[in-house]
Amino acid sequence: MIWQVVGGLRRMVSENVMDMGRRHLNMEEYKKKKERKEMWNKPRKKKRGHILNMWCRKVHEPISKWILPPDARGIYLQRARCLPPPVFIAIVSILQLAIFIYYAFWKPQEQWNSPDIDIWESPFIYRPDKRKQAWRFISYMMVHAGFQHICGNVLMQLLLGLPLEMVHKGHRVALVYLSGVIAGSLGSSVYDPLQALVGASGGVYALTGGYFMNVLVNFKNMVPLFGLFRLMLLLFIVVFDMGFALYRKFIAPASGPPVSIVVHIAGGLAGMTVGYTVFSCFQKKLLKDRMFWVAITAYFVCVSFAVLFNIFLSPAD
């Protein structure tokens, strides 16, 4: 009897030891499988992240040299991310192209270069007799009168706007762009009150003016030849575009729609004030920068004057 009890206890102990051994082996196998999985996945993550970082650096380094002064590039490269991508300028350009194609296919092909009755009746165009529809002071930037017009504006805003948006983000670029659009339409309504408007030249010149002022102010901190090249390139583009606008305005007005020089000038001035302060305070928050408030106050004084002029004094009535 005693030997049977002892035998039973021995079997129970051996079974427990075997169960513990099996559990230990299972845990060891589980740990080994987990380590192998981690070692398999870890290099892939590192490699993927390394490739993404290398690609971002290749994109952002030349952009920082083109847009920012040397003392701000280090901070920018630390903050630079590939996501989210610049979307404001891209969306505006796509909408402008879509609206242009819509009106181009709506009308006969030989009339693409002149605004016919269809564009004139568009709800986007700024018309002096319909200026009480306040959205027209902004929406005119969506309509263009001709292939040269749409190509010039879209190409310029993509070449300049996308790098600016990658550095300064969409809300800042949108603020500068729209300030130029509004300044252009209000300025034209005061100095040329019977002129209808189409095109995004006010916004494009605002981006150009803001970037030009930043290059001019930070010129001494740049490599001389590089800074001079940027200034000469901007001046060449502006002089060529303004020269073509003056030609269309005064020498060959019958060859196309009338051109508003005031829109270009007002947009450029908005960029040289609002745009300069927005693009120059890269390392600061806009609301904490005094120069930003000075520029915004001056801008709103001019806007208020133009609004009051359109309400009480405009000869377009």
PDB file of C-alpha atoms in Angstrom:
ATOM      1  CA  MET A   1       0.000   0.000   0.000  1.00  0.00           C
ATOM      2  CA  ILE A   2       2.763   2.414   0.932  1.00  0.00           C
ATOM      3  CA  TRP A   3       4.648   1.598  -2.250  1.00  0.00           C
ATOM      4  CA  GLN A   4       1.558   2.321  -4.360  1.00  0.00           C
ATOM      5  CA  VAL A   5       1.162   5.746  -2.704  1.00  0.00           C
ATOM      6  CA  VAL A   6       4.840   6.490  -3.231  1.00  0.00           C
ATOM      7  CA  GLY A   7       4.579   5.376  -6.878  1.00  0.00           C
ATOM      8  CA  GLY A   8       1.547   7.616  -7.420  1.00  0.00           C
ATOM      9  CA  LEU A   9       3.300  10.613  -5.909  1.00  0.00           C
ATOM     10  CA  ARG A  10       6.343   9.925  -8.045  1.00  0.00           C
ATOM     11  CA  ARG A  11       4.197   9.821 -11.223  1.00  0.00           C
ATOM     12  CA  MET A  12       2.453  13.084 -10.245  1.00  0.00           C
ATOM     13  CA  VAL A  13       5.772  14.810  -9.595  1.00  0.00           C
ATOM     14  CA  SER A  14       7.252  13.580 -12.870  1.00  0.00           C
ATOM     15  CA  GLU A  15       4.159  14.677 -14.817  1.00  0.00           C
ATOM     16  CA  ASN A  16       4.306  18.129 -13.207  1.00  0.00           C
ATOM     17  CA  VAL A  17       8.005  18.401 -14.002  1.00  0.00           C
ATOM     18  CA  MET A  18       7.338  17.394 -17.592  1.00  0.00           C
ATOM     19  CA  ASP A  19       4.493  19.944 -17.886  1.00  0.00           C
ATOM     20  CA  MET A  20       6.755  22.657 -16.487  1.00  0.00           C
ATOM     21  CA  GLY A  21       9.468  21.646 -18.922  1.00  0.00           C
ATOM     22  CA  ARG A  22       7.049  21.758 -21.848  1.00  0.00           C
ATOM     23  CA  ARG A  23       5.788  25.176 -20.761  1.00  0.00           C
ATOM     24  CA  HIS A  24       9.378  26.363 -20.429  1.00  0.00           C
ATOM     25  CA  LEU A  25      10.221  25.081 -23.896  1.00  0.00           C
ATOM     26  CA  ASN A  26       7.084  26.734 -25.337  1.00  0.00           C
ATOM     27  CA  MET A  27       8.047  30.051 -23.722  1.00  0.00           C
ATOM     28  CA  GLU A  28      11.570  29.725 -25.071  1.00  0.00           C
ATOM     29  CA  GLU A  29      10.269  28.965 -28.559  1.00  0.00           C
ATOM     30  CA  TYR A  30       7.839  31.908 -28.336  1.00  0.00           C
ATOM     31  CA  LYS A  31      10.655  34.262 -27.282  1.00  0.00           C
ATOM     32  CA  LYS A  32      12.891  33.038 -30.082  1.00  0.00           C
ATOM     33  CA  LYS A  33      10.116  33.479 -32.665  1.00  0.00           C
ATOM     34  CA  LYS A  34       9.417  36.965 -31.336  1.00  0.00           C
ATOM     35  CA  GLU A  35      13.106  37.911 -31.490  1.00  0.00           C
ATOM     36  CA  ARG A  36      13.377  36.577 -35.049  1.00  0.00           C
ATOM     37  CA  LYS A  37      10.278  38.565 -36.083  1.00  0.00           C
ATOM     38  CA  GLU A  38      11.608  41.734 -34.501  1.00  0.00           C
ATOM     39  CA  MET A  39      15.001  41.273 -36.142  1.00  0.00           C
ATOM     40  CA  TRP A  40      13.256  40.676 -39.479  1.00  0.00           C
ATOM     41  CA  ASN A  41      11.047  43.751 -39.263  1.00  0.00           C
ATOM     42  CA  LYS A  42      13.445  46.186 -37.614  1.00  0.00           C
ATOM     43  CA  PRO A  43      15.862  46.623 -40.519  1.00  0.00           C
ATOM     44  CA  ARG A  44      12.960  47.154 -42.909  1.00  0.00           C
ATOM     45  CA  LYS A  45      11.544  49.987 -40.774  1.00  0.00           C
ATOM     46  CA  LYS A  46      14.926  51.589 -40.459  1.00  0.00           C
ATOM     47  CA  LYS A  47      15.564  51.296 -44.161  1.00  0.00           C
ATOM     48  CA  ARG A  48      12.137  52.699 -45.096  1.00  0.00           C
ATOM     49  CA  GLY A  49      12.473  55.609 -42.689  1.00  0.00           C
ATOM     50  CA  HIS A  50      16.029  56.259 -43.832  1.00  0.00           C
ATOM     51  CA  ILE A  51      14.976  56.416 -47.492  1.00  0.00           C
ATOM     52  CA  LEU A  52      12.080  58.774 -46.670  1.00  0.00           C
ATOM     53  CA  ASN A  53      14.356  61.051 -44.641  1.00  0.00           C
ATOM     54  CA  MET A  54      16.967  61.088 -47.412  1.00  0.00           C
ATOM     55  CA  TRP A  55      14.306  61.955 -50.004  1.00  0.00           C
ATOM     56  CA  CYS A  56      12.883  64.742 -47.815  1.00  0.00           C
ATOM     57  CA  ARG A  57      16.335  66.183 -47.261  1.00  0.00           C
ATOM     58  CA  LYS A  58      17.078  66.188 -50.995  1.00  0.00           C
ATOM     59  CA  VAL A  59      13.820  68.072 -51.600  1.00  0.00           C
ATOM     60  CA  HIS A  60      14.051  70.556 -48.730  1.00  0.00           C
ATOM     61  CA  GLU A  61      17.751  71.490 -48.904  1.00  0.00           C
ATOM     62  CA  PRO A  62      17.602  73.294 -52.292  1.00  0.00           C
ATOM     63  CA  ILE A  63      14.250  74.853 -51.356  1.00  0.00           C
ATOM     64  CA  SER A  64      15.696  76.242 -48.116  1.00  0.00           C
ATOM     65  CA  LYS A  65      18.627  77.744 -50.050  1.00  0.00           C
ATOM     66  CA  TRP A  66      16.236  79.352 -52.538  1.00  0.00           C
ATOM     67  CA  ILE A  67      13.683  80.701 -50.029  1.00  0.00           C
ATOM     68  CA  LEU A  68      15.383  81.319 -46.663  1.00  0.00           C
ATOM     69  CA  PRO A  69      18.370  83.330 -45.412  1.00  0.00           C
ATOM     70  CA  PRO A  70      21.284  81.229 -44.099  1.00  0.00           C
ATOM     71  CA  ASP A  71      20.530  81.786 -40.391  1.00  0.00           C
ATOM     72  CA  ALA A  72      17.065  80.193 -40.711  1.00  0.00           C
ATOM     73  CA  ARG A  73      17.937  77.135 -42.796  1.00  0.00           C
ATOM     74  CA  GLY A  74      19.101  74.942 -39.918  1.00  0.00           C
ATOM     75  CA  ILE A  75      15.847  75.362 -38.010  1.00  0.00           C
ATOM     76  CA  TYR A  76      13.822  74.802 -41.162  1.00  0.00           C
ATOM     77  CA  LEU A  77      15.617  71.541 -42.003  1.00  0.00           C
ATOM     78  CA  GLN A  78      14.983  70.289 -38.453  1.00  0.00           C
ATOM     79  CA  ARG A  79      11.255  71.025 -38.787  1.00  0.00           C
ATOM     80  CA  ALA A  80      10.868  70.037 -42.458  1.00  0.00           C
ATOM     81  CA  ARG A  81       8.416  67.229 -43.185  1.00  0.00           C
ATOM     82  CA  CYS A  82       7.244  65.656 -46.429  1.00  0.00           C
ATOM     83  CA  LEU A  83       3.699  65.378 -45.142  1.00  0.00           C
ATOM     84  CA  PRO A  84       1.358  67.131 -45.460  1.00  0.00           C
ATOM     85  CA  PRO A  85       2.305  68.284 -48.971  1.00  0.00           C
ATOM     86  CA  PRO A  86       1.665  71.863 -50.182  1.00  0.00           C
ATOM     87  CA  VAL A  87      -2.008  71.920 -51.202  1.00  0.00           C
ATOM     88  CA  PHE A  88      -3.243  75.541 -51.338  1.00  0.00           C
ATOM     89  CA  ILE A  89      -1.426  76.634 -54.510  1.00  0.00           C
ATOM     90  CA  ALA A  90      -2.045  73.232 -56.118  1.00  0.00           C
ATOM     91  CA  ILE A  91      -5.811  73.374 -55.442  1.00  0.00           C
ATOM     92  CA  VAL A  92      -6.095  76.985 -56.658  1.00  0.00           C
ATOM     93  CA  SER A  93      -4.188  76.148 -59.851  1.00  0.00           C
ATOM     94  CA  ILE A  94      -6.322  73.063 -60.553  1.00  0.00           C
ATOM     95  CA  LEU A  95      -9.540  75.065 -60.077  1.00  0.00           C
ATOM     96  CA  GLN A  96      -8.293  77.846 -62.349  1.00  0.00           C
ATOM     97  CA  LEU A  97      -7.370  75.351 -65.070  1.00  0.00           C
ATOM     98  CA  ALA A  98     -10.709  73.537 -64.709  1.00  0.00           C
ATOM     99  CA  ILE A  99     -12.711  76.787 -65.029  1.00  0.00           C
ATOM    100  CA  PHE A 100     -10.625  77.902 -68.004  1.00  0.00           C
ATOM    101  CA  ILE A 101     -11.179  74.558 -69.780  1.00  0.00           C
ATOM    102  CA  TYR A 102     -14.889  74.775 -69.039  1.00  0.00           C
ATOM    103  CA  TYR A 103     -15.229  78.197 -70.653  1.00  0.00           C
ATOM    104  CA  ALA A 104     -12.831  77.315 -73.479  1.00  0.00           C
ATOM    105  CA  PHE A 105     -14.867  74.295 -74.537  1.00  0.00           C
ATOM    106  CA  TRP A 106     -18.114  76.115 -73.988  1.00  0.00           C
ATOM    107  CA  LYS A 107     -17.165  78.751 -76.583  1.00  0.00           C
ATOM    108  CA  PRO A 108     -15.852  78.300 -80.137  1.00  0.00           C
ATOM    109  CA  GLN A 109     -12.137  77.553 -80.230  1.00  0.00           C
ATOM    110  CA  GLU A 110     -11.234  80.691 -82.244  1.00  0.00           C
ATOM    111  CA  GLN A 111     -12.584  82.857 -79.409  1.00  0.00           C
ATOM    112  CA  TRP A 112     -10.320  81.442 -76.670  1.00  0.00           C
ATOM    113  CA  ASN A 113      -8.160  84.585 -76.615  1.00  0.00           C
ATOM    114  CA  SER A 114     -10.993  87.085 -76.063  1.00  0.00           C
ATOM    115  CA  PRO A 115     -13.645  87.203 -73.313  1.00  0.00           C
ATOM    116  CA  ASP A 116     -16.939  86.754 -75.117  1.00  0.00           C
ATOM    117  CA  ILE A 117     -20.431  87.067 -73.669  1.00  0.00           C
ATOM    118  CA  ASP A 118     -20.090  83.734 -71.831  1.00  0.00           C
ATOM    119  CA  ILE A 119     -17.156  84.890 -69.675  1.00  0.00           C
ATOM    120  CA  TRP A 120     -18.729  88.310 -69.259  1.00  0.00           C
ATOM    121  CA  GLU A 121     -21.803  86.680 -67.735  1.00  0.00           C
ATOM    122  CA  SER A 122     -19.694  84.445 -65.471  1.00  0.00           C
ATOM    123  CA  PRO A 123     -20.462  84.720 -61.744  1.00  0.00           C
ATOM    124  CA  PHE A 124     -16.681  84.809 -61.069  1.00  0.00           C
ATOM    125  CA  ILE A 125     -15.633  87.854 -63.112  1.00  0.00           C
ATOM    126  CA  TYR A 126     -15.365  91.241 -61.382  1.00  0.00           C
ATOM    127  CA  ARG A 127     -17.745  93.684 -63.038  1.00  0.00           C
ATOM    128  CA  PRO A 128     -18.143  97.294 -61.827  1.00  0.00           C
ATOM    129  CA  ASP A 129     -21.926  97.155 -62.310  1.00  0.00           C
ATOM    130  CA  LYS A 130     -22.125  94.031 -60.122  1.00  0.00           C
ATOM    131  CA  ARG A 131     -19.632  94.979 -57.432  1.00  0.00           C
ATOM    132  CA  LYS A 132     -22.325  94.719 -54.739  1.00  0.00           C
ATOM    133  CA  GLN A 133     -21.822  90.975 -55.133  1.00  0.00           C
ATOM    134  CA  ALA A 134     -18.788  91.121 -52.846  1.00  0.00           C
ATOM    135  CA  TRP A 135     -17.422  87.671 -53.701  1.00  0.00           C
ATOM    136  CA  ARG A 136     -16.450  88.982 -57.142  1.00  0.00           C
ATOM    137  CA  PHE A 137     -13.612  90.988 -55.552  1.00  0.00           C
ATOM    138  CA  ILE A 138     -11.952  87.599 -54.894  1.00  0.00           C
ATOM    139  CA  SER A 139     -13.483  85.138 -57.360  1.00  0.00           C
ATOM    140  CA  TYR A 140     -12.178  87.001 -60.428  1.00  0.00           C
ATOM    141  CA  MET A 141      -8.842  85.247 -59.808  1.00  0.00           C
ATOM    142  CA  MET A 142     -10.451  82.007 -61.039  1.00  0.00           C
ATOM    143  CA  VAL A 143     -11.245  83.226 -64.565  1.00  0.00           C
ATOM    144  CA  HIS A 144      -8.628  83.912 -67.259  1.00  0.00           C
ATOM    145  CA  ALA A 145      -8.990  85.498 -70.669  1.00  0.00           C
ATOM    146  CA  GLY A 146      -6.793  83.480 -72.972  1.00  0.00           C
ATOM    147  CA  PHE A 147      -4.216  80.721 -73.155  1.00  0.00           C
ATOM    148  CA  GLN A 148      -1.245  83.041 -72.504  1.00  0.00           C
ATOM    149  CA  HIS A 149      -2.991  84.536 -69.497  1.00  0.00           C
ATOM    150  CA  ILE A 150      -3.745  81.234 -67.761  1.00  0.00           C
ATOM    151  CA  CYS A 151      -0.356  79.687 -68.585  1.00  0.00           C
ATOM    152  CA  GLY A 152       1.637  82.675 -67.336  1.00  0.00           C
ATOM    153  CA  ASN A 153      -0.220  83.001 -64.034  1.00  0.00           C
ATOM    154  CA  VAL A 154      -0.421  79.283 -63.209  1.00  0.00           C
ATOM    155  CA  LEU A 155       3.219  78.626 -64.128  1.00  0.00           C
ATOM    156  CA  MET A 156       4.445  81.569 -62.056  1.00  0.00           C
ATOM    157  CA  GLN A 157       2.391  80.730 -58.983  1.00  0.00           C
ATOM    158  CA  LEU A 158       3.465  77.077 -59.114  1.00  0.00           C
ATOM    159  CA  LEU A 159       7.172  77.873 -59.505  1.00  0.00           C
ATOM    160  CA  LEU A 160       7.135  80.419 -56.676  1.00  0.00           C
ATOM    161  CA  GLY A 161       4.137  79.384 -54.582  1.00  0.00           C
ATOM    162  CA  LEU A 162       4.937  75.701 -54.062  1.00  0.00           C
ATOM    163  CA  PRO A 163       8.432  76.285 -52.552  1.00  0.00           C
ATOM    164  CA  LEU A 164       7.049  79.129 -50.418  1.00  0.00           C
ATOM    165  CA  GLU A 165       4.259  76.877 -49.182  1.00  0.00           C
ATOM    166  CA  MET A 166       6.665  74.068 -48.343  1.00  0.00           C
ATOM    167  CA  VAL A 167       8.642  76.489 -46.154  1.00  0.00           C
ATOM    168  CA  HIS A 168       5.932  78.735 -44.703  1.00  0.00           C
ATOM    169  CA  LYS A 169       2.912  76.374 -44.880  1.00  0.00           C
ATOM    170  CA  GLY A 170      -0.388  76.903 -46.655  1.00  0.00           C
ATOM    171  CA  HIS A 171      -2.110  79.339 -44.282  1.00  0.00           C
ATOM    172  CA  ARG A 172       0.675  81.929 -44.634  1.00  0.00           C
ATOM    173  CA  VAL A 173       0.890  81.629 -48.401  1.00  0.00           C
ATOM    174  CA  ALA A 174      -2.920  81.832 -48.627  1.00  0.00           C
ATOM    175  CA  LEU A 175      -2.895  85.008 -46.514  1.00  0.00           C
ATOM    176  CA  VAL A 176      -0.372  86.687 -48.824  1.00  0.00           C
ATOM    177  CA  TYR A 177      -1.960  85.424 -52.036  1.00  0.00           C
ATOM    178  CA  LEU A 178      -5.499  86.512 -51.120  1.00  0.00           C
ATOM    179  CA  SER A 179      -4.287  89.866 -49.784  1.00  0.00           C
ATOM    180  CA  GLY A 180      -2.860  90.543 -53.251  1.00  0.00           C
ATOM    181  CA  VAL A 181      -6.071  89.426 -54.974  1.00  0.00           C
ATOM    182  CA  ILE A 182      -8.227  91.712 -52.782  1.00  0.00           C
ATOM    183  CA  ALA A 183      -5.774  94.623 -53.071  1.00  0.00           C
ATOM    184  CA  GLY A 184      -5.784  94.249 -56.851  1.00  0.00           C
ATOM    185  CA  SER A 185      -9.555  94.360 -57.270  1.00  0.00           C
ATOM    186  CA  LEU A 186     -10.089  97.157 -54.727  1.00  0.00           C
ATOM    187  CA  GLY A 187      -7.206  99.193 -56.123  1.00  0.00           C
ATOM    188  CA  SER A 188      -8.569  98.856 -59.639  1.00  0.00           C
ATOM    189  CA  SER A 189     -12.086  99.789 -58.466  1.00  0.00           C
ATOM    190  CA  VAL A 190     -10.664 103.089 -57.118  1.00  0.00           C
ATOM    191  CA  TYR A 191      -8.161 104.100 -59.819  1.00  0.00           C
ATOM    192  CA  ASP A 192      -9.863 102.489 -62.818  1.00  0.00           C
ATOM    193  CA  PRO A 193     -13.475 102.118 -61.637  1.00  0.00           C
ATOM    194  CA  LEU A 194     -15.012 101.116 -64.985  1.00  0.00           C
ATOM    195  CA  GLN A 195     -12.533  98.260 -65.591  1.00  0.00           C
ATOM    196  CA  ALA A 196     -13.709  94.632 -65.400  1.00  0.00           C
ATOM    197  CA  LEU A 197     -11.210  92.117 -64.066  1.00  0.00           C
ATOM    198  CA  VAL A 198     -10.186  88.517 -64.653  1.00  0.00           C
ATOM    199  CA  GLY A 199      -7.012  86.665 -63.698  1.00  0.00           C
ATOM    200  CA  ALA A 200      -4.825  85.888 -60.692  1.00  0.00           C
ATOM    201  CA  SER A 201      -2.141  88.515 -61.336  1.00  0.00           C
ATOM    202  CA  GLY A 202      -2.822  90.235 -57.997  1.00  0.00           C
ATOM    203  CA  GLY A 203      -2.073  87.052 -56.049  1.00  0.00           C
ATOM    204  CA  VAL A 204       0.933  86.135 -58.189  1.00  0.00           C
ATOM    205  CA  TYR A 205       2.448  89.605 -57.785  1.00  0.00           C
ATOM    206  CA  ALA A 206       1.830  89.451 -54.014  1.00  0.00           C
ATOM    207  CA  LEU A 207       3.917  86.261 -53.772  1.00  0.00           C
ATOM    208  CA  THR A 208       6.556  87.823 -56.018  1.00  0.00           C
ATOM    209  CA  GLY A 209       6.664  91.054 -54.001  1.00  0.00           C
ATOM    210  CA  GLY A 210       6.991  89.249 -50.672  1.00  0.00           C
ATOM    211  CA  TYR A 211       9.767  87.009 -51.942  1.00  0.00           C
ATOM    212  CA  PHE A 212      11.558  89.920 -53.634  1.00  0.00           C
ATOM    213  CA  MET A 213      11.639  91.938 -50.399  1.00  0.00           C
ATOM    214  CA  ASN A 214      13.031  88.969 -48.468  1.00  0.00           C
ATOM    215  CA  VAL A 215      15.810  88.477 -51.025  1.00  0.00           C
ATOM    216  CA  LEU A 216      16.575  92.204 -51.024  1.00  0.00           C
ATOM    217  CA  VAL A 217      16.710  92.533 -47.213  1.00  0.00           C
ATOM    218  CA  ASN A 218      18.762  89.347 -46.724  1.00  0.00           C
ATOM    219  CA  PHE A 219      21.031  89.908 -49.726  1.00  0.00           C
ATOM    220  CA  LYS A 220      24.134  90.581 -47.600  1.00  0.00           C
ATOM    221  CA  ASN A 221      23.756  87.165 -45.886  1.00  0.00           C
ATOM    222  CA  MET A 222      23.676  85.246 -49.161  1.00  0.00           C
ATOM    223  CA  VAL A 223      26.356  84.074 -51.530  1.00  0.00           C
ATOM    224  CA  PRO A 224      26.723  87.202 -53.727  1.00  0.00           C
ATOM    225  CA  LEU A 225      26.298  85.490 -57.087  1.00  0.00           C
ATOM    226  CA  PHE A 226      23.339  83.419 -55.897  1.00  0.00           C
ATOM    227  CA  GLY A 227      21.580  86.444 -54.365  1.00  0.00           C
ATOM    228  CA  LEU A 228      22.250  88.521 -57.488  1.00  0.00           C
ATOM    229  CA  PHE A 229      20.928  85.722 -59.710  1.00  0.00           C
ATOM    230  CA  ARG A 230      17.673  85.557 -57.746  1.00  0.00           C
ATOM    231  CA  LEU A 231      17.179  89.326 -57.853  1.00  0.00           C
ATOM    232  CA  MET A 232      17.931  89.511 -61.575  1.00  0.00           C
ATOM    233  CA  LEU A 233      15.602  86.589 -62.326  1.00  0.00           C
ATOM    234  CA  LEU A 234      12.712  88.162 -60.399  1.00  0.00           C
ATOM    235  CA  LEU A 235      13.310  91.570 -61.964  1.00  0.00           C
ATOM    236  CA  PHE A 236      13.446  90.025 -65.446  1.00  0.00           C
ATOM    237  CA  ILE A 237      10.121  88.208 -64.918  1.00  0.00           C
ATOM    238  CA  VAL A 238       8.393  91.286 -63.482  1.00  0.00           C
ATOM    239  CA  VAL A 239       9.753  93.668 -66.140  1.00  0.00           C
ATOM    240  CA  PHE A 240       8.826  91.276 -68.954  1.00  0.00           C
ATOM    241  CA  ASP A 241       5.302  90.726 -67.601  1.00  0.00           C
ATOM    242  CA  MET A 242       4.692  94.416 -66.890  1.00  0.00           C
ATOM    243  CA  GLY A 243       6.079  95.359 -70.292  1.00  0.00           C
ATOM    244  CA  PHE A 244       3.714  92.928 -71.981  1.00  0.00           C
ATOM    245  CA  ALA A 245       0.802  94.289 -69.894  1.00  0.00           C
ATOM    246  CA  LEU A 246       1.661  97.879 -70.841  1.00  0.00           C
ATOM    247  CA  TYR A 247       1.897  96.855 -74.489  1.00  0.00           C
ATOM    248  CA  ARG A 248      -1.544  95.233 -74.300  1.00  0.00           C
ATOM    249  CA  LYS A 249      -2.949  98.242 -72.432  1.00  0.00           C
ATOM    250  CA  PHE A 250      -1.712 101.152 -74.544  1.00  0.00           C
ATOM    251  CA  ILE A 251      -0.204  99.945 -77.836  1.00  0.00           C
ATOM    252  CA  ALA A 252      -2.317  96.977 -78.928  1.00  0.00           C
ATOM    253  CA  PRO A 253      -5.560  97.161 -76.909  1.00  0.00           C
ATOM    254  CA  ALA A 254      -7.643  95.737 -79.738  1.00  0.00           C
ATOM    255  CA  SER A 255      -5.711  92.440 -79.859  1.00  0.00           C
ATOM    256  CA  GLY A 256      -7.198  91.157 -76.620  1.00  0.00           C
ATOM    257  CA  PRO A 257      -9.054  92.036 -73.441  1.00  0.00           C
ATOM    258  CA  PRO A 258      -8.105  95.293 -71.672  1.00  0.00           C
ATOM    259  CA  VAL A 259      -5.386  94.866 -69.053  1.00  0.00           C
ATOM    260  CA  SER A 260      -5.477  96.458 -65.597  1.00  0.00           C
ATOM    261  CA  ILE A 261      -2.009  97.688 -64.617  1.00  0.00           C
ATOM    262  CA  VAL A 262      -3.359  98.709 -61.195  1.00  0.00           C
ATOM    263  CA  VAL A 263      -4.008  95.065 -60.259  1.00  0.00           C
ATOM    264  CA  HIS A 264      -0.346  94.196 -60.820  1.00  0.00           C
ATOM    265  CA  ILE A 265       0.900  97.218 -58.846  1.00  0.00           C
ATOM    266  CA  ALA A 266      -1.555  96.800 -55.951  1.00  0.00           C
ATOM    267  CA  GLY A 267      -0.804  93.073 -55.690  1.00  0.00           C
ATOM    268  CA  GLY A 268       2.926  93.761 -55.663  1.00  0.00           C
ATOM    269  CA  LEU A 269       2.546  96.408 -52.941  1.00  0.00           C
ATOM    270  CA  ALA A 270       0.483  93.989 -50.829  1.00  0.00           C
ATOM    271  CA  GLY A 271       3.249  91.417 -51.214  1.00  0.00           C
ATOM    272  CA  MET A 272       5.986  93.933 -50.316  1.00  0.00           C
ATOM    273  CA  THR A 273       4.178  94.798 -47.053  1.00  0.00           C
ATOM    274  CA  VAL A 274       2.007  91.921 -45.833  1.00  0.00           C
ATOM    275  CA  GLY A 275       4.007  89.307 -47.741  1.00  0.00           C
ATOM    276  CA  TYR A 276       7.349  90.569 -46.493  1.00  0.00           C
ATOM    277  CA  THR A 277       6.309  90.463 -42.821  1.00  0.00           C
ATOM    278  CA  VAL A 278       4.685  87.036 -43.195  1.00  0.00           C
ATOM    279  CA  PHE A 279       7.638  85.454 -45.011  1.00  0.00           C
ATOM    280  CA  SER A 280      10.322  87.141 -42.885  1.00  0.00           C
ATOM    281  CA  CYS A 281       9.091  85.935 -39.480  1.00  0.00           C
ATOM    282  CA  PHE A 282       9.746  82.266 -40.208  1.00  0.00           C
ATOM    283  CA  GLN A 283      11.001  81.599 -36.667  1.00  0.00           C
ATOM    284  CA  LYS A 284       8.189  83.545 -34.951  1.00  0.00           C
ATOM    285  CA  LYS A 285       4.432  83.266 -34.603  1.00  0.00           C
ATOM    286  CA  LEU A 286       2.661  85.826 -36.754  1.00  0.00           C
ATOM    287  CA  LEU A 287       0.429  87.142 -33.974  1.00  0.00           C
ATOM    288  CA  LYS A 288       3.464  87.927 -31.801  1.00  0.00           C
ATOM    289  CA  ASP A 289       5.325  89.903 -34.460  1.00  0.00           C
ATOM    290  CA  ARG A 290       4.894  93.699 -34.264  1.00  0.00           C
ATOM    291  CA  MET A 291       5.792  94.295 -37.900  1.00  0.00           C
ATOM    292  CA  PHE A 292       2.992  91.958 -38.924  1.00  0.00           C
ATOM    293  CA  TRP A 293       0.428  94.060 -37.063  1.00  0.00           C
ATOM    294  CA  VAL A 294       1.839  97.273 -38.559  1.00  0.00           C
ATOM    295  CA  ALA A 295       1.554  95.845 -42.080  1.00  0.00           C
ATOM    296  CA  ILE A 296      -1.921  94.417 -41.452  1.00  0.00           C
ATOM    297  CA  THR A 297      -3.134  97.728 -39.995  1.00  0.00           C
ATOM    298  CA  ALA A 298      -1.842  99.682 -43.001  1.00  0.00           C
ATOM    299  CA  TYR A 299      -3.385  97.120 -45.342  1.00  0.00           C
ATOM    300  CA  PHE A 300      -6.809  97.335 -43.666  1.00  0.00           C
ATOM    301  CA  VAL A 301      -6.711 101.141 -43.720  1.00  0.00           C
ATOM    302  CA  CYS A 302      -6.272 101.017 -47.510  1.00  0.00           C
ATOM    303  CA  VAL A 303      -8.959  98.335 -47.840  1.00  0.00           C
ATOM    304  CA  SER A 304     -11.396 100.374 -45.723  1.00  0.00           C
ATOM    305  CA  PHE A 305     -10.796 103.452 -47.876  1.00  0.00           C
ATOM    306  CA  ALA A 306     -11.449 101.454 -51.057  1.00  0.00           C
ATOM    307  CA  VAL A 307     -14.632  99.916 -49.617  1.00  0.00           C
ATOM    308  CA  LEU A 308     -15.986 103.343 -48.588  1.00  0.00           C
ATOM    309  CA  PHE A 309     -15.104 104.718 -52.022  1.00  0.00           C
ATOM    310  CA  ASN A 310     -17.074 101.940 -53.716  1.00  0.00           C
ATOM    311  CA  ILE A 311     -20.072 102.535 -51.456  1.00  0.00           C
ATOM    312  CA  PHE A 312     -20.300 106.318 -51.634  1.00  0.00           C
ATOM    313  CA  LEU A 313     -18.084 107.778 -54.402  1.00  0.00           C
ATOM    314  CA  SER A 314     -17.671 105.289 -57.259  1.00  0.00           C
ATOM    315  CA  PRO A 315     -18.591 106.663 -60.725  1.00  0.00           C
ATOM    316  CA  ALA A 316     -19.534 103.117 -61.781  1.00  0.00           C
ATOM    317  CA  ASP A 317     -23.028 103.803 -60.443  1.00  0.00           C
TER     318      ASP A 317
END
